[in-house]
Amino acid sequence: MAGPLLVIGSVNYDLIFRHPRLPRQGETITGAELFESCGGKGANQAAAAVRCRGALGDAAPPVLFGGAVGNDAHSAAQRRTFEEDGIDTRYLLVLDDCHTGLSVVWVEAATGDNRIMNSPGANSRLSADALAAAPIEEAGLLLIQNETPADGVRSAVERAHGAGVPVIWNPAPIDEASDPGLDPRHVDWVTPNEVECGVLLGRTGERIDAGSAADVAAELLRLGYRGAILTLGPAGVLVAKPESPPELIPAPQVDAVDTTGAGDAFNGAFAAGLLATSDSREAAAFGVRYASDSVTRHGTQTSFARW
């Protein structure tokens, strides 16, 4: 693969509340610790992809980011972070008439489990027209998620496929209403978690685990996806390709304090590793190590180490 890693996706500013337990319906709890962090699946994955590059040596790809933000303080914070990381943001739109995306995250201290609510703001403007200038056809690899409008996601994937650019699609978040209706044959790697698998297979509400992952991966491949990586939390990831048996890559044991952004850490590091090595197993193992390290710290991008 030649060319840079192009990440297209969302930018959100995260307000993260950490408490011994999550609130029940109708309940107010006080005393939570507050952490603030730049976030959004697209921005997170771009940050992870660039921060892990030190471990990839001279093969590490440059990272470009395409997205949309408001002209506000939250946007300024993310743009400073992009600049510090050395991410090319020529294709980041700054809009005066809406706010930067905002997420509120609740984290249960004992387990690291989280719940998230989001107001998309400028992310809702990242349509196919808004992405017209993005250099998709010149990329070495396109990494895209599902936190921006479906027509933009669909257009970017079709443009990449038409130009022979490999695509990683992280279908998060997804439900029947937000499914962009991609042709699976145009996606080189789909990277769902346990819940997203059920939606992709038309079985919303079904949650897979390590025991059922191989069968689920086989179903995804039969739909036409060229490769599937199922992210299974502390169990690791399952890598499935049509030409070889599925393989579970276990995650190292760590003391998790906050799992927020772990999936984004994996996807960013996997994409960078795949572009650097062209070895999907090696890239997936690299992504697992990077994501596992991230859950030992608080926040989203604040938890991503510079390797």
PDB file of C-alpha atoms in Angstrom:
ATOM      1  CA  MET A   1       0.000   0.000   0.000  1.00  0.00           C
ATOM      2  CA  ALA A   2       1.258   3.491  -0.868  1.00  0.00           C
ATOM      3  CA  GLY A   3       0.047   6.861   0.288  1.00  0.00           C
ATOM      4  CA  PRO A   4      -1.058   8.260   3.656  1.00  0.00           C
ATOM      5  CA  LEU A   5      -3.636   6.981   6.093  1.00  0.00           C
ATOM      6  CA  LEU A   6      -6.791   9.050   5.646  1.00  0.00           C
ATOM      7  CA  VAL A   7      -9.139   9.063   8.616  1.00  0.00           C
ATOM      8  CA  ILE A   8     -12.609  10.525   8.059  1.00  0.00           C
ATOM      9  CA  GLY A   9     -14.982  10.926  10.972  1.00  0.00           C
ATOM     10  CA  SER A  10     -16.307  12.759  13.972  1.00  0.00           C
ATOM     11  CA  VAL A  11     -14.840  15.249  16.418  1.00  0.00           C
ATOM     12  CA  ASN A  12     -16.387  15.499  19.897  1.00  0.00           C
ATOM     13  CA  TYR A  13     -15.333  17.160  23.104  1.00  0.00           C
ATOM     14  CA  ASP A  14     -15.781  14.690  25.973  1.00  0.00           C
ATOM     15  CA  LEU A  15     -16.947  15.402  29.517  1.00  0.00           C
ATOM     16  CA  ILE A  16     -16.203  12.240  31.492  1.00  0.00           C
ATOM     17  CA  PHE A  17     -17.723  11.561  34.922  1.00  0.00           C
ATOM     18  CA  ARG A  18     -16.158   8.761  36.977  1.00  0.00           C
ATOM     19  CA  HIS A  19     -18.116   7.376  39.924  1.00  0.00           C
ATOM     20  CA  PRO A  20     -18.066   4.115  41.919  1.00  0.00           C
ATOM     21  CA  ARG A  21     -21.252   3.096  40.118  1.00  0.00           C
ATOM     22  CA  LEU A  22     -23.475   4.221  37.246  1.00  0.00           C
ATOM     23  CA  PRO A  23     -26.761   5.983  38.113  1.00  0.00           C
ATOM     24  CA  ARG A  24     -30.016   4.086  37.905  1.00  0.00           C
ATOM     25  CA  GLN A  25     -32.991   5.427  35.960  1.00  0.00           C
ATOM     26  CA  GLY A  26     -34.255   8.636  37.554  1.00  0.00           C
ATOM     27  CA  GLU A  27     -31.399   8.761  40.055  1.00  0.00           C
ATOM     28  CA  THR A  28     -28.984  11.631  40.686  1.00  0.00           C
ATOM     29  CA  ILE A  29     -25.605  10.783  42.190  1.00  0.00           C
ATOM     30  CA  THR A  30     -22.952  13.276  43.271  1.00  0.00           C
ATOM     31  CA  GLY A  31     -19.260  13.165  43.990  1.00  0.00           C
ATOM     32  CA  ALA A  32     -18.097  12.030  40.571  1.00  0.00           C
ATOM     33  CA  GLU A  33     -14.615  12.897  39.351  1.00  0.00           C
ATOM     34  CA  LEU A  34     -14.663  14.997  36.182  1.00  0.00           C
ATOM     35  CA  PHE A  35     -12.198  14.594  33.321  1.00  0.00           C
ATOM     36  CA  GLU A  36     -12.260  16.525  30.049  1.00  0.00           C
ATOM     37  CA  SER A  37     -10.791  15.185  26.835  1.00  0.00           C
ATOM     38  CA  CYS A  38     -10.836  15.725  23.104  1.00  0.00           C
ATOM     39  CA  GLY A  39     -12.751  12.859  21.530  1.00  0.00           C
ATOM     40  CA  GLY A  40     -15.035  11.663  18.744  1.00  0.00           C
ATOM     41  CA  LYS A  41     -14.438   8.356  16.997  1.00  0.00           C
ATOM     42  CA  GLY A  42     -12.772   9.886  13.971  1.00  0.00           C
ATOM     43  CA  ALA A  43     -10.495  12.214  15.924  1.00  0.00           C
ATOM     44  CA  ASN A  44      -9.693   9.454  18.425  1.00  0.00           C
ATOM     45  CA  GLN A  45      -8.691   7.009  15.717  1.00  0.00           C
ATOM     46  CA  ALA A  46      -6.538   9.600  13.959  1.00  0.00           C
ATOM     47  CA  ALA A  47      -4.823  10.427  17.256  1.00  0.00           C
ATOM     48  CA  ALA A  48      -4.170   6.761  18.002  1.00  0.00           C
ATOM     49  CA  ALA A  49      -2.850   6.169  14.486  1.00  0.00           C
ATOM     50  CA  VAL A  50      -0.324   8.951  14.759  1.00  0.00           C
ATOM     51  CA  ARG A  51       0.710   8.410  18.385  1.00  0.00           C
ATOM     52  CA  CYS A  52       1.586   4.751  17.876  1.00  0.00           C
ATOM     53  CA  ARG A  53       3.866   5.501  14.926  1.00  0.00           C
ATOM     54  CA  GLY A  54       7.063   5.520  16.960  1.00  0.00           C
ATOM     55  CA  ALA A  55       6.728   1.759  17.398  1.00  0.00           C
ATOM     56  CA  LEU A  56       6.368   1.287  13.630  1.00  0.00           C
ATOM     57  CA  GLY A  57       9.646   2.950  12.686  1.00  0.00           C
ATOM     58  CA  ASP A  58      10.288   4.348   9.222  1.00  0.00           C
ATOM     59  CA  ALA A  59       7.276   2.493   7.789  1.00  0.00           C
ATOM     60  CA  ALA A  60       4.839   4.562   9.871  1.00  0.00           C
ATOM     61  CA  PRO A  61       2.378   6.361   7.579  1.00  0.00           C
ATOM     62  CA  PRO A  62       1.515  10.065   7.642  1.00  0.00           C
ATOM     63  CA  VAL A  63      -2.031  10.678   8.889  1.00  0.00           C
ATOM     64  CA  LEU A  64      -4.622  12.989   7.294  1.00  0.00           C
ATOM     65  CA  PHE A  65      -7.945  13.795   8.915  1.00  0.00           C
ATOM     66  CA  GLY A  66     -11.244  14.868   7.367  1.00  0.00           C
ATOM     67  CA  GLY A  67     -14.079  16.068   9.589  1.00  0.00           C
ATOM     68  CA  ALA A  68     -16.053  19.099  10.759  1.00  0.00           C
ATOM     69  CA  VAL A  69     -16.003  21.246  13.909  1.00  0.00           C
ATOM     70  CA  GLY A  70     -17.617  24.439  15.118  1.00  0.00           C
ATOM     71  CA  ASN A  71     -15.727  27.683  15.638  1.00  0.00           C
ATOM     72  CA  ASP A  72     -15.644  27.413  19.434  1.00  0.00           C
ATOM     73  CA  ALA A  73     -13.380  26.656  22.391  1.00  0.00           C
ATOM     74  CA  HIS A  74     -13.885  22.891  22.103  1.00  0.00           C
ATOM     75  CA  SER A  75     -12.815  23.047  18.464  1.00  0.00           C
ATOM     76  CA  ALA A  76      -9.742  25.080  19.390  1.00  0.00           C
ATOM     77  CA  ALA A  77      -8.712  22.443  21.923  1.00  0.00           C
ATOM     78  CA  GLN A  78      -8.955  19.644  19.370  1.00  0.00           C
ATOM     79  CA  ARG A  79      -7.135  21.601  16.683  1.00  0.00           C
ATOM     80  CA  ARG A  80      -4.278  22.279  19.110  1.00  0.00           C
ATOM     81  CA  THR A  81      -4.092  18.561  19.828  1.00  0.00           C
ATOM     82  CA  PHE A  82      -4.073  17.731  16.115  1.00  0.00           C
ATOM     83  CA  GLU A  83      -1.252  20.225  15.600  1.00  0.00           C
ATOM     84  CA  GLU A  84       0.777  18.780  18.489  1.00  0.00           C
ATOM     85  CA  ASP A  85       0.321  15.284  17.058  1.00  0.00           C
ATOM     86  CA  GLY A  86       1.354  16.350  13.554  1.00  0.00           C
ATOM     87  CA  ILE A  87      -1.930  15.354  11.905  1.00  0.00           C
ATOM     88  CA  ASP A  88      -2.650  16.986   8.556  1.00  0.00           C
ATOM     89  CA  THR A  89      -5.960  18.862   8.997  1.00  0.00           C
ATOM     90  CA  ARG A  90      -6.267  20.638   5.646  1.00  0.00           C
ATOM     91  CA  TYR A  91      -9.578  18.808   5.161  1.00  0.00           C
ATOM     92  CA  LEU A  92     -11.043  19.652   8.579  1.00  0.00           C
ATOM     93  CA  LEU A  93     -13.994  22.017   8.088  1.00  0.00           C
ATOM     94  CA  VAL A  94     -14.489  24.820  10.634  1.00  0.00           C
ATOM     95  CA  LEU A  95     -18.140  25.961  10.648  1.00  0.00           C
ATOM     96  CA  ASP A  96     -19.367  29.207  12.209  1.00  0.00           C
ATOM     97  CA  ASP A  97     -23.041  28.301  12.552  1.00  0.00           C
ATOM     98  CA  CYS A  98     -22.957  25.194  14.776  1.00  0.00           C
ATOM     99  CA  HIS A  99     -21.118  23.799  17.775  1.00  0.00           C
ATOM    100  CA  THR A 100     -18.398  21.181  17.902  1.00  0.00           C
ATOM    101  CA  GLY A 101     -19.755  17.747  18.785  1.00  0.00           C
ATOM    102  CA  LEU A 102     -20.108  17.140  22.518  1.00  0.00           C
ATOM    103  CA  SER A 103     -20.236  13.846  24.432  1.00  0.00           C
ATOM    104  CA  VAL A 104     -21.014  13.147  28.070  1.00  0.00           C
ATOM    105  CA  VAL A 105     -19.501   9.909  29.346  1.00  0.00           C
ATOM    106  CA  TRP A 106     -20.292   8.074  32.585  1.00  0.00           C
ATOM    107  CA  VAL A 107     -17.625   5.629  33.779  1.00  0.00           C
ATOM    108  CA  GLU A 108     -18.080   3.055  36.540  1.00  0.00           C
ATOM    109  CA  ALA A 109     -14.872   3.138  38.569  1.00  0.00           C
ATOM    110  CA  ALA A 110     -14.868  -0.499  39.651  1.00  0.00           C
ATOM    111  CA  THR A 111     -15.136  -1.975  36.149  1.00  0.00           C
ATOM    112  CA  GLY A 112     -14.210   0.788  33.699  1.00  0.00           C
ATOM    113  CA  ASP A 113     -17.556   0.248  31.917  1.00  0.00           C
ATOM    114  CA  ASN A 114     -19.082   3.342  30.346  1.00  0.00           C
ATOM    115  CA  ARG A 115     -22.296   4.916  29.022  1.00  0.00           C
ATOM    116  CA  ILE A 116     -22.201   7.767  26.472  1.00  0.00           C
ATOM    117  CA  MET A 117     -24.613  10.453  25.267  1.00  0.00           C
ATOM    118  CA  ASN A 118     -23.710  12.653  22.303  1.00  0.00           C
ATOM    119  CA  SER A 119     -24.838  15.866  20.589  1.00  0.00           C
ATOM    120  CA  PRO A 120     -23.310  15.702  17.085  1.00  0.00           C
ATOM    121  CA  GLY A 121     -23.179  19.415  16.218  1.00  0.00           C
ATOM    122  CA  ALA A 122     -20.833  19.996  13.268  1.00  0.00           C
ATOM    123  CA  ASN A 123     -20.438  16.261  12.741  1.00  0.00           C
ATOM    124  CA  SER A 124     -23.931  16.217  11.256  1.00  0.00           C
ATOM    125  CA  ARG A 125     -22.659  18.399   8.392  1.00  0.00           C
ATOM    126  CA  LEU A 126     -20.056  15.907   7.140  1.00  0.00           C
ATOM    127  CA  SER A 127     -22.051  14.966   4.056  1.00  0.00           C
ATOM    128  CA  ALA A 128     -20.856  13.655   0.707  1.00  0.00           C
ATOM    129  CA  ASP A 129     -20.749  17.237  -0.614  1.00  0.00           C
ATOM    130  CA  ALA A 130     -18.679  18.393   2.363  1.00  0.00           C
ATOM    131  CA  LEU A 131     -16.149  15.631   1.648  1.00  0.00           C
ATOM    132  CA  ALA A 132     -15.836  16.440  -2.056  1.00  0.00           C
ATOM    133  CA  ALA A 133     -12.350  17.936  -1.634  1.00  0.00           C
ATOM    134  CA  ALA A 134     -11.005  15.138   0.578  1.00  0.00           C
ATOM    135  CA  PRO A 135      -8.187  13.285  -1.252  1.00  0.00           C
ATOM    136  CA  ILE A 136      -9.735   9.849  -0.856  1.00  0.00           C
ATOM    137  CA  GLU A 137      -8.432   8.551  -4.176  1.00  0.00           C
ATOM    138  CA  GLU A 138      -4.842   9.435  -3.193  1.00  0.00           C
ATOM    139  CA  ALA A 139      -4.862   7.651   0.168  1.00  0.00           C
ATOM    140  CA  GLY A 140      -3.022   4.446   0.936  1.00  0.00           C
ATOM    141  CA  LEU A 141      -5.841   3.399   3.263  1.00  0.00           C
ATOM    142  CA  LEU A 142      -9.195   4.872   4.325  1.00  0.00           C
ATOM    143  CA  LEU A 143     -10.348   4.463   7.932  1.00  0.00           C
ATOM    144  CA  ILE A 144     -13.949   5.530   8.523  1.00  0.00           C
ATOM    145  CA  GLN A 145     -16.596   5.044  11.223  1.00  0.00           C
ATOM    146  CA  ASN A 146     -20.339   5.550  11.559  1.00  0.00           C
ATOM    147  CA  GLU A 147     -20.613   8.700  13.706  1.00  0.00           C
ATOM    148  CA  THR A 148     -21.178  11.051  10.747  1.00  0.00           C
ATOM    149  CA  PRO A 149     -23.967  11.205   8.107  1.00  0.00           C
ATOM    150  CA  ALA A 150     -24.618   8.000   6.199  1.00  0.00           C
ATOM    151  CA  ASP A 151     -24.369   9.590   2.756  1.00  0.00           C
ATOM    152  CA  GLY A 152     -20.877  10.892   3.546  1.00  0.00           C
ATOM    153  CA  VAL A 153     -19.739   7.488   4.788  1.00  0.00           C
ATOM    154  CA  ARG A 154     -21.243   5.744   1.769  1.00  0.00           C
ATOM    155  CA  SER A 155     -19.741   8.220  -0.709  1.00  0.00           C
ATOM    156  CA  ALA A 156     -16.265   7.998   0.842  1.00  0.00           C
ATOM    157  CA  VAL A 157     -16.271   4.194   0.764  1.00  0.00           C
ATOM    158  CA  GLU A 158     -17.489   4.077  -2.840  1.00  0.00           C
ATOM    159  CA  ARG A 159     -14.869   6.606  -3.934  1.00  0.00           C
ATOM    160  CA  ALA A 160     -12.141   4.610  -2.198  1.00  0.00           C
ATOM    161  CA  HIS A 161     -13.312   1.349  -3.747  1.00  0.00           C
ATOM    162  CA  GLY A 162     -13.434   2.914  -7.204  1.00  0.00           C
ATOM    163  CA  ALA A 163      -9.834   4.079  -6.825  1.00  0.00           C
ATOM    164  CA  GLY A 164      -8.567   0.784  -5.420  1.00  0.00           C
ATOM    165  CA  VAL A 165      -7.967   2.264  -1.955  1.00  0.00           C
ATOM    166  CA  PRO A 166      -8.424  -0.302   0.853  1.00  0.00           C
ATOM    167  CA  VAL A 167     -11.134   0.520   3.394  1.00  0.00           C
ATOM    168  CA  ILE A 168     -11.456  -0.180   7.118  1.00  0.00           C
ATOM    169  CA  TRP A 169     -15.005   0.462   8.328  1.00  0.00           C
ATOM    170  CA  ASN A 170     -15.604   0.648  12.061  1.00  0.00           C
ATOM    171  CA  PRO A 171     -19.440   0.429  12.179  1.00  0.00           C
ATOM    172  CA  ALA A 172     -19.803   2.357  15.418  1.00  0.00           C
ATOM    173  CA  PRO A 173     -22.275   3.448  16.524  1.00  0.00           C
ATOM    174  CA  ILE A 174     -24.906   1.669  14.440  1.00  0.00           C
ATOM    175  CA  ASP A 175     -28.574   0.760  14.474  1.00  0.00           C
ATOM    176  CA  GLU A 176     -31.112   0.107  11.735  1.00  0.00           C
ATOM    177  CA  ALA A 177     -31.667   3.844  11.216  1.00  0.00           C
ATOM    178  CA  SER A 178     -27.981   4.788  10.926  1.00  0.00           C
ATOM    179  CA  ASP A 179     -26.749   1.894   8.780  1.00  0.00           C
ATOM    180  CA  PRO A 180     -25.241   3.535   5.657  1.00  0.00           C
ATOM    181  CA  GLY A 181     -26.037   0.495   3.520  1.00  0.00           C
ATOM    182  CA  LEU A 182     -22.488  -0.171   2.366  1.00  0.00           C
ATOM    183  CA  ASP A 183     -21.746  -2.902  -0.149  1.00  0.00           C
ATOM    184  CA  PRO A 184     -19.749  -5.378   2.004  1.00  0.00           C
ATOM    185  CA  ARG A 185     -17.620  -6.257  -1.024  1.00  0.00           C
ATOM    186  CA  HIS A 186     -16.235  -2.712  -0.942  1.00  0.00           C
ATOM    187  CA  VAL A 187     -15.010  -3.013   2.666  1.00  0.00           C
ATOM    188  CA  ASP A 188     -11.641  -4.680   3.192  1.00  0.00           C
ATOM    189  CA  TRP A 189     -11.963  -4.853   6.974  1.00  0.00           C
ATOM    190  CA  VAL A 190     -15.088  -4.412   9.088  1.00  0.00           C
ATOM    191  CA  THR A 191     -14.337  -4.014  12.816  1.00  0.00           C
ATOM    192  CA  PRO A 192     -17.524  -4.345  14.910  1.00  0.00           C
ATOM    193  CA  ASN A 193     -17.761  -4.950  18.639  1.00  0.00           C
ATOM    194  CA  GLU A 194     -20.018  -7.507  20.321  1.00  0.00           C
ATOM    195  CA  VAL A 195     -23.174  -5.387  19.967  1.00  0.00           C
ATOM    196  CA  GLU A 196     -22.528  -4.017  16.469  1.00  0.00           C
ATOM    197  CA  CYS A 197     -22.176  -7.536  15.069  1.00  0.00           C
ATOM    198  CA  GLY A 198     -25.819  -8.197  15.869  1.00  0.00           C
ATOM    199  CA  VAL A 199     -26.956  -5.118  13.942  1.00  0.00           C
ATOM    200  CA  LEU A 200     -24.848  -5.983  10.892  1.00  0.00           C
ATOM    201  CA  LEU A 201     -26.384  -9.455  10.823  1.00  0.00           C
ATOM    202  CA  GLY A 202     -29.946  -8.212  11.292  1.00  0.00           C
ATOM    203  CA  ARG A 203     -30.154  -9.495  14.870  1.00  0.00           C
ATOM    204  CA  THR A 204     -30.263  -6.268  16.870  1.00  0.00           C
ATOM    205  CA  GLY A 205     -29.937  -6.882  20.590  1.00  0.00           C
ATOM    206  CA  GLU A 206     -27.896 -10.048  20.205  1.00  0.00           C
ATOM    207  CA  ARG A 207     -24.508  -9.838  21.880  1.00  0.00           C
ATOM    208  CA  ILE A 208     -21.679 -12.139  20.898  1.00  0.00           C
ATOM    209  CA  ASP A 209     -18.785 -13.379  23.015  1.00  0.00           C
ATOM    210  CA  ALA A 210     -15.495 -15.132  22.376  1.00  0.00           C
ATOM    211  CA  GLY A 211     -17.304 -18.475  22.147  1.00  0.00           C
ATOM    212  CA  SER A 212     -19.632 -17.423  19.327  1.00  0.00           C
ATOM    213  CA  ALA A 213     -17.277 -14.979  17.592  1.00  0.00           C
ATOM    214  CA  ALA A 214     -15.928 -17.425  14.996  1.00  0.00           C
ATOM    215  CA  ASP A 215     -19.411 -18.320  13.746  1.00  0.00           C
ATOM    216  CA  VAL A 216     -20.399 -14.645  13.620  1.00  0.00           C
ATOM    217  CA  ALA A 217     -17.230 -13.747  11.727  1.00  0.00           C
ATOM    218  CA  ALA A 218     -17.989 -16.472   9.197  1.00  0.00           C
ATOM    219  CA  GLU A 219     -21.444 -14.965   8.662  1.00  0.00           C
ATOM    220  CA  LEU A 220     -19.912 -11.545   8.036  1.00  0.00           C
ATOM    221  CA  LEU A 221     -17.541 -13.008   5.472  1.00  0.00           C
ATOM    222  CA  ARG A 222     -20.450 -14.725   3.735  1.00  0.00           C
ATOM    223  CA  LEU A 223     -22.127 -11.318   3.429  1.00  0.00           C
ATOM    224  CA  GLY A 224     -19.144 -10.256   1.329  1.00  0.00           C
ATOM    225  CA  TYR A 225     -16.803  -8.411   3.695  1.00  0.00           C
ATOM    226  CA  ARG A 226     -13.234  -9.131   2.645  1.00  0.00           C
ATOM    227  CA  GLY A 227     -12.075  -9.369   6.239  1.00  0.00           C
ATOM    228  CA  ALA A 228     -13.614  -9.071   9.694  1.00  0.00           C
ATOM    229  CA  ILE A 229     -12.079  -8.196  13.042  1.00  0.00           C
ATOM    230  CA  LEU A 230     -14.406  -8.619  16.004  1.00  0.00           C
ATOM    231  CA  THR A 231     -13.351  -6.587  19.023  1.00  0.00           C
ATOM    232  CA  LEU A 232     -14.172  -8.531  22.194  1.00  0.00           C
ATOM    233  CA  GLY A 233     -13.034  -6.238  25.006  1.00  0.00           C
ATOM    234  CA  PRO A 234     -10.696  -7.924  27.502  1.00  0.00           C
ATOM    235  CA  ALA A 235     -10.862 -11.164  25.481  1.00  0.00           C
ATOM    236  CA  GLY A 236      -8.973  -9.476  22.617  1.00  0.00           C
ATOM    237  CA  VAL A 237      -9.973  -9.591  18.949  1.00  0.00           C
ATOM    238  CA  LEU A 238     -10.926 -12.286  16.471  1.00  0.00           C
ATOM    239  CA  VAL A 239      -9.356 -11.922  13.005  1.00  0.00           C
ATOM    240  CA  ALA A 240     -11.185 -13.618  10.135  1.00  0.00           C
ATOM    241  CA  LYS A 241     -10.284 -13.776   6.443  1.00  0.00           C
ATOM    242  CA  PRO A 242     -11.808 -15.992   3.742  1.00  0.00           C
ATOM    243  CA  GLU A 243      -8.553 -17.787   2.982  1.00  0.00           C
ATOM    244  CA  SER A 244      -7.613 -18.859   6.532  1.00  0.00           C
ATOM    245  CA  PRO A 245      -9.180 -20.076   9.800  1.00  0.00           C
ATOM    246  CA  PRO A 246     -10.241 -17.334  12.247  1.00  0.00           C
ATOM    247  CA  GLU A 247      -7.724 -16.509  14.942  1.00  0.00           C
ATOM    248  CA  LEU A 248      -8.316 -15.092  18.408  1.00  0.00           C
ATOM    249  CA  ILE A 249      -5.636 -12.649  19.471  1.00  0.00           C
ATOM    250  CA  PRO A 250      -5.926 -12.367  23.261  1.00  0.00           C
ATOM    251  CA  ALA A 251      -5.480  -9.085  25.067  1.00  0.00           C
ATOM    252  CA  PRO A 252      -2.823  -8.837  27.773  1.00  0.00           C
ATOM    253  CA  GLN A 253      -4.086  -8.649  31.337  1.00  0.00           C
ATOM    254  CA  VAL A 254      -4.111  -5.060  32.593  1.00  0.00           C
ATOM    255  CA  ASP A 255      -5.706  -3.107  35.428  1.00  0.00           C
ATOM    256  CA  ALA A 256      -8.425  -1.263  33.502  1.00  0.00           C
ATOM    257  CA  VAL A 257      -9.561   2.081  34.908  1.00  0.00           C
ATOM    258  CA  ASP A 258     -11.475   3.461  31.895  1.00  0.00           C
ATOM    259  CA  THR A 259     -12.449   1.607  28.713  1.00  0.00           C
ATOM    260  CA  THR A 260     -13.661   4.758  26.945  1.00  0.00           C
ATOM    261  CA  GLY A 261     -11.998   4.993  23.535  1.00  0.00           C
ATOM    262  CA  ALA A 262     -10.403   1.541  23.636  1.00  0.00           C
ATOM    263  CA  GLY A 263     -12.083   0.523  20.386  1.00  0.00           C
ATOM    264  CA  ASP A 264     -10.839   3.706  18.748  1.00  0.00           C
ATOM    265  CA  ALA A 265      -7.322   3.055  20.027  1.00  0.00           C
ATOM    266  CA  PHE A 266      -7.446  -0.393  18.436  1.00  0.00           C
ATOM    267  CA  ASN A 267      -8.784   0.827  15.095  1.00  0.00           C
ATOM    268  CA  GLY A 268      -6.260   3.648  14.775  1.00  0.00           C
ATOM    269  CA  ALA A 269      -3.295   1.449  15.682  1.00  0.00           C
ATOM    270  CA  PHE A 270      -4.553  -1.408  13.496  1.00  0.00           C
ATOM    271  CA  ALA A 271      -4.894   0.925  10.502  1.00  0.00           C
ATOM    272  CA  ALA A 272      -1.427   2.388  10.995  1.00  0.00           C
ATOM    273  CA  GLY A 273       0.046  -1.071  11.492  1.00  0.00           C
ATOM    274  CA  LEU A 274      -1.700  -2.470   8.423  1.00  0.00           C
ATOM    275  CA  LEU A 275      -0.469   0.352   6.219  1.00  0.00           C
ATOM    276  CA  ALA A 276       3.063  -0.061   7.595  1.00  0.00           C
ATOM    277  CA  THR A 277       3.321  -3.858   7.379  1.00  0.00           C
ATOM    278  CA  SER A 278       0.512  -5.180   5.095  1.00  0.00           C
ATOM    279  CA  ASP A 279       0.253  -8.063   7.613  1.00  0.00           C
ATOM    280  CA  SER A 280      -3.254  -8.122   9.088  1.00  0.00           C
ATOM    281  CA  ARG A 281      -2.426 -10.455  11.970  1.00  0.00           C
ATOM    282  CA  GLU A 282       0.618  -8.460  12.996  1.00  0.00           C
ATOM    283  CA  ALA A 283      -1.350  -5.209  12.681  1.00  0.00           C
ATOM    284  CA  ALA A 284      -4.236  -6.600  14.759  1.00  0.00           C
ATOM    285  CA  ALA A 285      -1.888  -7.775  17.499  1.00  0.00           C
ATOM    286  CA  PHE A 286      -0.275  -4.346  17.503  1.00  0.00           C
ATOM    287  CA  GLY A 287      -3.712  -2.736  17.823  1.00  0.00           C
ATOM    288  CA  VAL A 288      -4.633  -5.004  20.746  1.00  0.00           C
ATOM    289  CA  ARG A 289      -1.478  -4.045  22.627  1.00  0.00           C
ATOM    290  CA  TYR A 290      -2.083  -0.355  22.033  1.00  0.00           C
ATOM    291  CA  ALA A 291      -5.746  -0.505  23.072  1.00  0.00           C
ATOM    292  CA  SER A 292      -4.945  -2.556  26.172  1.00  0.00           C
ATOM    293  CA  ASP A 293      -2.424   0.048  27.243  1.00  0.00           C
ATOM    294  CA  SER A 294      -4.979   2.834  26.767  1.00  0.00           C
ATOM    295  CA  VAL A 295      -7.487   1.430  29.284  1.00  0.00           C
ATOM    296  CA  THR A 296      -4.943   1.836  32.094  1.00  0.00           C
ATOM    297  CA  ARG A 297      -5.441   5.625  31.938  1.00  0.00           C
ATOM    298  CA  HIS A 298      -8.440   7.939  32.113  1.00  0.00           C
ATOM    299  CA  GLY A 299     -10.119   9.658  29.193  1.00  0.00           C
ATOM    300  CA  THR A 300     -10.176   9.141  25.462  1.00  0.00           C
ATOM    301  CA  GLN A 301      -7.316  10.840  23.611  1.00  0.00           C
ATOM    302  CA  THR A 302      -5.737  11.621  26.991  1.00  0.00           C
ATOM    303  CA  SER A 303      -5.299   7.858  27.456  1.00  0.00           C
ATOM    304  CA  PHE A 304      -3.477   7.293  24.148  1.00  0.00           C
ATOM    305  CA  ALA A 305       0.259   6.985  24.724  1.00  0.00           C
ATOM    306  CA  ARG A 306       2.937   8.217  22.338  1.00  0.00           C
ATOM    307  CA  TRP A 307       4.904   5.084  21.519  1.00  0.00           C
TER     308      TRP A 307
END
